[in-house]
Amino acid sequence: MRHALALAAACALLSGCLLPDRFDATLEVGAERATLDYRGELVAMSAYADAAKLTPAEDEKAVREALDAVAADVRTDGGTVDYAPLGKGRAKAAVHWMQALPPVGEKTTFADLVAIRRQPDGSLEIVTPALKDRDRTQLARMGLGDAAGRLCVKTAGTVVESNAQTKPETAGGCWGWNITVLKDAPVRMVVRF
């Protein structure tokens, strides 16, 4: 029952029911386009929750179904997705995804791993999903409390606000976060062009 509750909570928050783990991601944000390069693992929540009950073939099929849903969106936008199931609901993934940025009041999402909203003043707000404490607790009980990675945001725009842990030393450098997915506050950055 706990796994079912945690899975429902996670799927409500994660597009395609995927959780990033052991990743290195770079988001390049321009005035009209953004590009996400993601290298690491993705946890397919449905397969992960049922891993003990699934045969290796069933696990691989469940992982492929979860990743194929996101891959279709990425490829529609002209990006690429390469992945290989690792077992127990996990896959090694390499994603290169470009998207046009939204008009004022709307947002662009990269599989809910990161979202970019255009604010009324024209600035761009870059955020990662916020998890509620109960969702963090449930996912930790599933053994996902150490899901972590690194996010680098590069932009030629003026950074108005950021909760980055590291700041670039030169123009065009990386605004960085080392993220423990279930523990850290969401990434937030505001950029103006």
Coordinates of N, CA and C in Angstrom, one line a residue:
M1 N 0.8 -1.2 0.0 CA 0.0 0.0 0.0 C 0.9 1.3 0.0
R2 N 2.0 1.3 0.8 CA 2.8 2.4 0.8 C 3.4 2.7 -0.5
H3 N 3.9 1.6 -1.2 CA 4.4 1.9 -2.5 C 3.4 2.4 -3.5
A4 N 2.2 2.0 -3.4 CA 1.1 2.5 -4.3 C 0.9 4.0 -4.0
L5 N 0.9 4.4 -2.7 CA 0.7 5.8 -2.4 C 1.9 6.6 -2.9
A6 N 3.1 6.1 -2.7 CA 4.2 6.9 -3.1 C 4.3 7.0 -4.6
L7 N 3.9 5.9 -5.3 CA 3.9 6.0 -6.7 C 2.9 7.0 -7.3
A8 N 1.7 7.0 -6.6 CA 0.7 8.0 -7.1 C 1.1 9.4 -6.8
A9 N 1.8 9.6 -5.7 CA 2.3 11.0 -5.4 C 3.4 11.3 -6.4
A10 N 4.3 10.4 -6.7 CA 5.4 10.7 -7.6 C 4.9 10.9 -9.0
C11 N 3.9 10.1 -9.5 CA 3.4 10.3 -10.8 C 2.7 11.6 -11.0
A12 N 2.1 12.0 -9.9 CA 1.3 13.3 -10.0 C 2.3 14.5 -10.2
L13 N 3.6 14.3 -9.7 CA 4.6 15.3 -9.8 C 5.5 15.2 -11.0
L14 N 5.7 14.0 -11.4 CA 6.8 13.7 -12.4 C 6.1 13.3 -13.8
S15 N 6.4 14.1 -14.8 CA 5.9 13.7 -16.1 C 6.4 12.4 -16.5
G16 N 5.5 11.5 -17.1 CA 5.9 10.2 -17.5 C 6.4 9.3 -16.3
C17 N 6.2 9.8 -15.1 CA 6.6 9.1 -13.9 C 8.1 8.7 -13.9
L18 N 8.9 9.7 -14.2 CA 10.3 9.6 -14.3 C 11.0 10.4 -13.2
L19 N 11.9 9.9 -12.5 CA 12.7 10.6 -11.5 C 14.1 10.7 -11.9
P20 N 14.8 11.9 -12.0 CA 16.2 12.0 -12.4 C 17.1 11.5 -11.2
D21 N 18.2 10.8 -11.6 CA 19.1 10.3 -10.6 C 20.5 10.2 -11.3
R22 N 21.5 10.4 -10.5 CA 22.9 10.3 -10.9 C 23.1 11.0 -12.3
F23 N 22.7 12.3 -12.3 CA 22.7 13.0 -13.6 C 23.7 14.2 -13.6
D24 N 24.0 14.6 -14.8 CA 24.7 15.8 -15.1 C 23.9 16.5 -16.2
A25 N 23.3 17.6 -15.9 CA 22.5 18.3 -16.9 C 22.9 19.7 -17.1
T26 N 22.9 20.1 -18.4 CA 23.2 21.5 -18.7 C 22.0 22.1 -19.5
L27 N 21.5 23.2 -19.0 CA 20.4 24.0 -19.6 C 21.0 25.3 -20.1
E28 N 20.9 25.5 -21.4 CA 21.3 26.7 -22.1 C 20.1 27.5 -22.4
V29 N 20.0 28.7 -21.9 CA 18.8 29.5 -22.0 C 19.1 30.8 -22.8
G30 N 18.5 30.9 -24.0 CA 18.6 32.1 -24.8 C 17.3 32.9 -24.7
A31 N 17.2 34.0 -25.4 CA 16.0 34.9 -25.3 C 14.7 34.2 -25.9
E32 N 14.9 33.3 -26.9 CA 13.8 32.6 -27.5 C 13.8 31.1 -27.5
R33 N 14.9 30.5 -27.2 CA 15.1 29.1 -27.2 C 15.9 28.6 -25.9
A34 N 15.6 27.3 -25.6 CA 16.4 26.7 -24.5 C 16.8 25.3 -24.9
T35 N 17.9 24.8 -24.5 CA 18.4 23.5 -24.8 C 18.8 22.8 -23.6
L36 N 18.3 21.6 -23.4 CA 18.6 20.8 -22.2 C 19.5 19.6 -22.7
D37 N 20.6 19.4 -22.1 CA 21.5 18.2 -22.3 C 21.5 17.5 -21.0
Y38 N 21.0 16.3 -21.0 CA 20.8 15.5 -19.8 C 21.6 14.2 -20.0
R39 N 22.5 13.8 -19.0 CA 23.2 12.6 -19.1 C 23.1 12.0 -17.7
G40 N 22.6 10.8 -17.6 CA 22.5 10.1 -16.3 C 21.4 9.0 -16.3
E41 N 20.9 8.8 -15.1 CA 19.9 7.7 -15.0 C 18.5 8.4 -14.8
L42 N 17.5 7.7 -15.2 CA 16.1 8.0 -15.0 C 15.5 6.8 -14.3
V43 N 14.6 7.0 -13.3 CA 13.9 6.0 -12.6 C 12.5 6.0 -13.2
A44 N 12.1 4.9 -13.8 CA 10.7 4.8 -14.2 C 9.9 4.3 -13.0
M45 N 9.1 5.2 -12.4 CA 8.5 4.9 -11.1 C 7.6 3.6 -11.1
S46 N 6.9 3.4 -12.2 CA 6.0 2.2 -12.2 C 6.8 0.9 -12.1
A47 N 7.9 0.9 -12.9 CA 8.7 -0.3 -12.9 C 9.5 -0.4 -11.6
Y48 N 10.0 0.7 -11.1 CA 10.7 0.7 -9.8 C 9.9 0.2 -8.7
A49 N 8.6 0.6 -8.6 CA 7.7 0.2 -7.5 C 7.4 -1.3 -7.5
D50 N 7.4 -1.8 -8.8 CA 7.0 -3.2 -8.9 C 8.2 -4.1 -9.2
A51 N 9.5 -3.6 -9.1 CA 10.7 -4.3 -9.5 C 10.7 -5.7 -8.9
A52 N 10.3 -5.9 -7.7 CA 10.4 -7.3 -7.1 C 9.5 -8.3 -7.7
K53 N 8.4 -7.8 -8.3 CA 7.4 -8.7 -8.9 C 7.6 -8.9 -10.4
L54 N 8.4 -8.0 -11.1 CA 8.6 -8.1 -12.5 C 9.7 -9.0 -12.9
T55 N 9.5 -9.7 -14.0 CA 10.7 -10.4 -14.6 C 11.6 -9.4 -15.3
P56 N 12.8 -9.7 -15.6 CA 13.6 -8.8 -16.3 C 13.0 -8.2 -17.6
A57 N 12.3 -9.1 -18.3 CA 11.7 -8.6 -19.6 C 10.5 -7.7 -19.3
E58 N 9.8 -7.9 -18.3 CA 8.6 -7.0 -17.9 C 9.2 -5.7 -17.4
D59 N 10.3 -5.7 -16.6 CA 10.9 -4.5 -16.1 C 11.4 -3.7 -17.3
E60 N 12.1 -4.3 -18.3 CA 12.6 -3.6 -19.4 C 11.4 -3.0 -20.2
K61 N 10.3 -3.7 -20.4 CA 9.2 -3.2 -21.2 C 8.6 -2.0 -20.4
A62 N 8.4 -2.0 -19.1 CA 7.8 -0.9 -18.4 C 8.7 0.3 -18.5
V63 N 10.1 0.1 -18.4 CA 11.0 1.2 -18.5 C 10.9 1.8 -19.9
R64 N 10.9 1.0 -20.9 CA 10.8 1.5 -22.3 C 9.5 2.3 -22.5
E65 N 8.4 1.8 -22.0 CA 7.2 2.5 -22.2 C 7.2 3.9 -21.5
A66 N 7.8 4.0 -20.3 CA 7.9 5.3 -19.6 C 8.8 6.2 -20.4
L67 N 9.9 5.7 -20.9 CA 10.8 6.6 -21.6 C 10.4 6.9 -23.0
D68 N 9.7 6.0 -23.7 CA 9.2 6.3 -25.0 C 8.2 7.4 -25.0
A69 N 7.4 7.6 -24.0 CA 6.5 8.7 -23.9 C 7.2 10.0 -23.9
V70 N 8.3 10.2 -23.2 CA 9.0 11.4 -23.2 C 9.8 11.5 -24.4
A71 N 10.4 10.4 -24.9 CA 11.2 10.5 -26.2 C 10.4 11.0 -27.3
A72 N 9.1 10.6 -27.4 CA 8.3 11.1 -28.5 C 8.2 12.6 -28.5
D73 N 8.1 13.3 -27.3 CA 8.0 14.7 -27.2 C 9.4 15.3 -27.6
V74 N 10.5 14.7 -27.2 CA 11.8 15.2 -27.5 C 12.0 15.2 -29.0
R75 N 11.7 14.1 -29.6 CA 11.9 13.9 -31.0 C 11.0 14.8 -31.9
T76 N 9.8 15.1 -31.4 CA 8.9 16.0 -32.1 C 9.6 17.4 -32.1
D77 N 10.3 17.8 -31.1 CA 11.0 19.1 -31.0 C 12.3 19.1 -31.7
G78 N 12.7 17.9 -32.3 CA 14.0 17.9 -33.1 C 15.1 17.4 -32.2
G79 N 14.9 16.9 -31.0 CA 15.9 16.5 -30.1 C 16.2 15.0 -30.3
T80 N 17.1 14.5 -29.4 CA 17.5 13.1 -29.5 C 17.4 12.5 -28.1
V81 N 17.1 11.2 -28.0 CA 17.0 10.5 -26.8 C 17.7 9.1 -27.0
D82 N 18.7 8.8 -26.3 CA 19.2 7.4 -26.3 C 19.1 6.9 -24.9
Y83 N 18.7 5.7 -24.7 CA 18.6 5.1 -23.4 C 18.8 3.6 -23.4
A84 N 19.2 3.1 -22.3 CA 19.4 1.6 -22.2 C 18.9 1.2 -20.8
P85 N 17.9 0.3 -20.7 CA 17.4 -0.1 -19.4 C 18.5 -0.8 -18.6
L86 N 18.5 -0.5 -17.3 CA 19.5 -1.1 -16.4 C 19.0 -2.1 -15.5
G87 N 17.7 -2.3 -15.5 CA 17.0 -3.2 -14.5 C 16.5 -2.4 -13.3
K88 N 15.6 -3.1 -12.6 CA 15.0 -2.5 -11.4 C 14.4 -1.1 -11.6
G89 N 13.8 -0.9 -12.8 CA 13.1 0.4 -13.0 C 14.0 1.5 -13.5
R90 N 15.3 1.2 -13.7 CA 16.2 2.3 -14.1 C 16.7 2.2 -15.5
A91 N 17.0 3.4 -16.1 CA 17.6 3.4 -17.4 C 18.7 4.4 -17.4
K92 N 19.8 4.2 -18.2 CA 20.8 5.1 -18.5 C 20.3 5.9 -19.7
A93 N 20.3 7.3 -19.6 CA 19.7 8.1 -20.6 C 20.7 9.3 -21.0
A94 N 20.6 9.6 -22.3 CA 21.3 10.8 -22.9 C 20.2 11.5 -23.7
V95 N 19.9 12.7 -23.3 CA 18.8 13.5 -23.9 C 19.4 14.8 -24.3
H96 N 19.1 15.2 -25.6 CA 19.4 16.6 -26.1 C 18.1 17.1 -26.6
W97 N 17.6 18.2 -26.0 CA 16.2 18.6 -26.2 C 16.2 20.1 -26.4
M98 N 15.8 20.6 -27.5 CA 15.6 22.1 -27.8 C 14.2 22.4 -27.8
Q99 N 13.8 23.6 -27.2 CA 12.4 24.0 -27.3 C 12.4 25.5 -27.4
A100 N 11.4 26.0 -28.1 CA 11.1 27.5 -28.2 C 10.5 27.9 -26.8
L101 N 10.9 29.1 -26.4 CA 10.4 29.6 -25.1 C 9.0 30.2 -25.3
P102 N 8.2 30.2 -24.2 CA 6.8 30.5 -24.3 C 6.5 32.0 -24.4
P103 N 5.3 32.4 -24.8 CA 4.9 33.8 -24.7 C 4.6 34.1 -23.2
V104 N 4.4 35.4 -23.0 CA 4.2 35.9 -21.6 C 3.0 35.1 -21.0
G105 N 3.2 34.7 -19.7 CA 2.2 34.0 -18.9 C 2.2 32.5 -19.1
E106 N 3.0 32.0 -20.0 CA 3.0 30.5 -20.3 C 4.3 29.9 -19.9
K107 N 4.4 28.6 -20.0 CA 5.7 27.9 -19.6 C 6.0 26.8 -20.6
T108 N 7.3 26.5 -20.7 CA 7.8 25.4 -21.4 C 8.4 24.5 -20.4
T109 N 8.1 23.2 -20.6 CA 8.7 22.2 -19.7 C 9.5 21.2 -20.4
F110 N 10.5 20.7 -19.7 CA 11.4 19.6 -20.2 C 11.0 18.4 -19.3
A111 N 9.9 17.8 -19.7 CA 9.4 16.6 -19.0 C 9.3 16.8 -17.5
D112 N 8.9 18.0 -17.1 CA 8.8 18.4 -15.7 C 10.1 18.2 -14.9
L113 N 11.2 18.0 -15.6 CA 12.5 18.1 -14.9 C 12.9 19.5 -14.6
V114 N 12.5 20.4 -15.5 CA 12.7 21.8 -15.4 C 11.7 22.5 -16.2
A115 N 11.2 23.7 -15.7 CA 10.2 24.5 -16.4 C 10.8 25.9 -16.6
I116 N 10.4 26.6 -17.7 CA 10.7 28.0 -17.9 C 9.5 28.7 -18.2
R117 N 9.2 29.7 -17.3 CA 8.0 30.5 -17.5 C 8.4 31.9 -17.9
R118 N 7.6 32.5 -18.8 CA 7.8 33.9 -19.2 C 6.9 34.7 -18.3
Q119 N 7.6 35.6 -17.6 CA 6.9 36.5 -16.6 C 6.2 37.7 -17.3
P120 N 5.3 38.4 -16.7 CA 4.6 39.5 -17.3 C 5.6 40.6 -17.7
D121 N 6.8 40.7 -17.1 CA 7.7 41.8 -17.5 C 8.7 41.3 -18.6
G122 N 8.4 40.0 -19.1 CA 9.2 39.5 -20.2 C 10.4 38.6 -19.7
S123 N 10.7 38.7 -18.4 CA 11.8 37.9 -17.9 C 11.5 36.4 -17.9
L124 N 12.5 35.6 -17.8 CA 12.3 34.1 -17.8 C 12.5 33.6 -16.4
E125 N 11.6 32.8 -15.8 CA 11.8 32.2 -14.5 C 12.1 30.7 -14.8
I126 N 13.2 30.2 -14.3 CA 13.6 28.8 -14.5 C 13.5 28.1 -13.1
V127 N 12.7 27.0 -13.1 CA 12.4 26.3 -11.9 C 12.4 24.8 -12.1
T128 N 12.7 24.1 -11.0 CA 12.5 22.7 -11.0 C 11.3 22.4 -10.1
P129 N 10.7 21.2 -10.2 CA 9.5 20.9 -9.4 C 9.7 21.0 -7.9
A130 N 8.7 21.5 -7.3 CA 8.7 21.5 -5.8 C 8.0 20.3 -5.3
L131 N 8.6 19.6 -4.4 CA 7.9 18.4 -3.8 C 7.4 18.8 -2.4
K132 N 6.3 18.2 -2.1 CA 5.7 18.4 -0.7 C 6.4 17.5 0.2
D133 N 6.5 17.8 1.5 CA 7.2 17.0 2.5 C 6.7 15.6 2.5
R134 N 5.4 15.4 2.4 CA 4.9 14.0 2.4 C 5.3 13.2 1.2
D135 N 5.4 13.9 0.1 CA 5.9 13.2 -1.1 C 7.4 12.8 -1.0
R136 N 8.2 13.7 -0.4 CA 9.6 13.4 -0.2 C 9.7 12.2 0.7
T137 N 8.9 12.2 1.8 CA 9.0 11.1 2.7 C 8.6 9.8 2.1
Q138 N 7.5 9.8 1.3 CA 7.1 8.5 0.6 C 8.1 8.0 -0.4
L139 N 8.7 8.9 -1.1 CA 9.7 8.5 -2.1 C 10.9 8.0 -1.4
A140 N 11.3 8.6 -0.3 CA 12.5 8.1 0.5 C 12.2 6.7 1.0
R141 N 11.0 6.5 1.4 CA 10.6 5.1 1.9 C 10.8 4.1 0.8
M142 N 10.6 4.5 -0.4 CA 10.8 3.6 -1.6 C 12.3 3.4 -1.9
G143 N 13.2 4.1 -1.2 CA 14.6 3.9 -1.4 C 15.2 4.9 -2.4
L144 N 14.4 6.0 -2.6 CA 14.9 7.0 -3.6 C 15.4 8.3 -2.9
G145 N 15.7 8.2 -1.7 CA 16.1 9.4 -0.9 C 17.4 10.0 -1.3
D146 N 18.2 9.2 -2.0 CA 19.6 9.7 -2.4 C 19.6 10.1 -3.9
A147 N 18.5 10.1 -4.6 CA 18.5 10.6 -6.0 C 19.2 11.9 -6.1
A148 N 20.2 12.1 -6.9 CA 21.0 13.3 -6.9 C 21.6 13.5 -8.3
G149 N 22.1 14.8 -8.5 CA 22.8 15.1 -9.7 C 23.2 16.5 -9.7
R150 N 23.7 17.0 -10.8 CA 24.2 18.3 -11.0 C 23.5 19.0 -12.1
L151 N 23.0 20.3 -11.9 CA 22.4 21.1 -13.0 C 23.3 22.3 -13.2
C152 N 23.6 22.6 -14.4 CA 24.3 23.8 -14.8 C 23.4 24.6 -15.7
V153 N 23.2 25.9 -15.5 CA 22.4 26.8 -16.3 C 23.4 27.8 -16.9
K154 N 23.4 27.9 -18.3 CA 24.2 28.9 -19.0 C 23.2 29.8 -19.7
T155 N 23.6 31.1 -19.6 CA 22.7 32.1 -20.3 C 23.5 33.3 -20.6
A156 N 23.2 34.0 -21.7 CA 23.8 35.3 -22.1 C 23.0 36.4 -21.5
G157 N 21.8 36.1 -20.9 CA 21.0 37.1 -20.3 C 21.5 37.6 -19.0
T158 N 20.9 38.6 -18.4 CA 21.2 39.1 -17.1 C 20.5 38.3 -16.0
V159 N 21.2 37.7 -15.1 CA 20.6 36.9 -14.1 C 20.1 37.9 -13.0
V160 N 18.8 38.0 -12.8 CA 18.2 39.0 -11.9 C 18.2 38.4 -10.5
E161 N 17.9 37.1 -10.4 CA 17.7 36.4 -9.2 C 18.1 34.9 -9.4
S162 N 18.8 34.3 -8.3 CA 19.1 32.9 -8.4 C 19.4 32.4 -7.0
N163 N 19.1 31.1 -6.8 CA 19.5 30.4 -5.6 C 20.6 29.4 -5.9
A164 N 21.4 29.7 -7.0 CA 22.5 28.8 -7.4 C 23.5 28.7 -6.3
Q165 N 24.1 27.5 -6.2 CA 25.1 27.2 -5.2 C 26.5 27.7 -5.7
T166 N 26.7 27.8 -7.0 CA 27.9 28.3 -7.6 C 27.6 29.3 -8.7
K167 N 28.4 30.3 -8.8 CA 28.2 31.3 -9.9 C 29.4 31.3 -10.8
P168 N 29.1 31.6 -12.1 CA 30.2 31.6 -13.1 C 31.3 32.7 -12.8
E169 N 32.5 32.3 -13.1 CA 33.6 33.2 -12.9 C 33.8 34.1 -14.1
T170 N 33.3 33.6 -15.3 CA 33.4 34.4 -16.6 C 32.0 34.4 -17.3
A171 N 31.9 35.3 -18.2 CA 30.6 35.4 -18.9 C 30.4 34.1 -19.7
G172 N 29.1 33.7 -19.7 CA 28.8 32.4 -20.4 C 29.1 31.2 -19.6
G173 N 29.5 31.3 -18.3 CA 29.9 30.2 -17.5 C 28.6 29.6 -16.9
C174 N 28.8 28.7 -16.0 CA 27.8 27.9 -15.4 C 27.3 28.4 -14.0
W175 N 26.0 28.6 -13.9 CA 25.3 28.8 -12.6 C 25.0 27.4 -12.2
G176 N 25.5 26.9 -11.1 CA 25.4 25.5 -10.7 C 24.7 25.1 -9.5
W177 N 24.1 23.9 -9.5 CA 23.4 23.3 -8.3 C 23.8 21.9 -8.3
N178 N 24.2 21.4 -7.1 CA 24.3 20.0 -6.8 C 23.0 19.7 -6.0
I179 N 22.2 18.8 -6.6 CA 20.9 18.6 -6.1 C 20.7 17.2 -5.6
T180 N 20.2 17.1 -4.4 CA 19.6 15.9 -3.9 C 18.1 16.1 -4.1
V181 N 17.6 15.3 -5.0 CA 16.3 15.6 -5.6 C 15.2 15.7 -4.5
L182 N 15.2 14.8 -3.5 CA 14.2 14.8 -2.5 C 14.4 15.7 -1.3
K183 N 15.6 16.2 -1.2 CA 16.0 17.0 0.0 C 16.1 18.5 -0.3
D184 N 16.6 18.9 -1.4 CA 17.0 20.3 -1.6 C 15.8 21.1 -2.1
A185 N 15.8 22.4 -1.8 CA 14.8 23.3 -2.3 C 14.9 23.3 -3.9
P186 N 13.8 23.6 -4.5 CA 13.8 23.7 -6.0 C 14.8 24.8 -6.5
V187 N 15.3 24.5 -7.7 CA 16.1 25.5 -8.4 C 15.2 26.6 -8.8
R188 N 15.8 27.8 -8.6 CA 15.0 29.0 -9.1 C 16.0 30.0 -9.6
M189 N 15.7 30.5 -10.8 CA 16.6 31.6 -11.4 C 15.7 32.5 -12.3
V190 N 15.9 33.8 -12.3 CA 15.2 34.7 -13.1 C 16.2 35.4 -14.0
V191 N 15.9 35.4 -15.3 CA 16.8 35.9 -16.4 C 16.1 36.9 -17.2
R192 N 16.8 38.0 -17.5 CA 16.2 39.1 -18.3 C 17.1 39.3 -19.5
F193 N 16.5 39.4 -20.7 CA 17.2 39.7 -21.9 C 16.9 41.1 -22.4

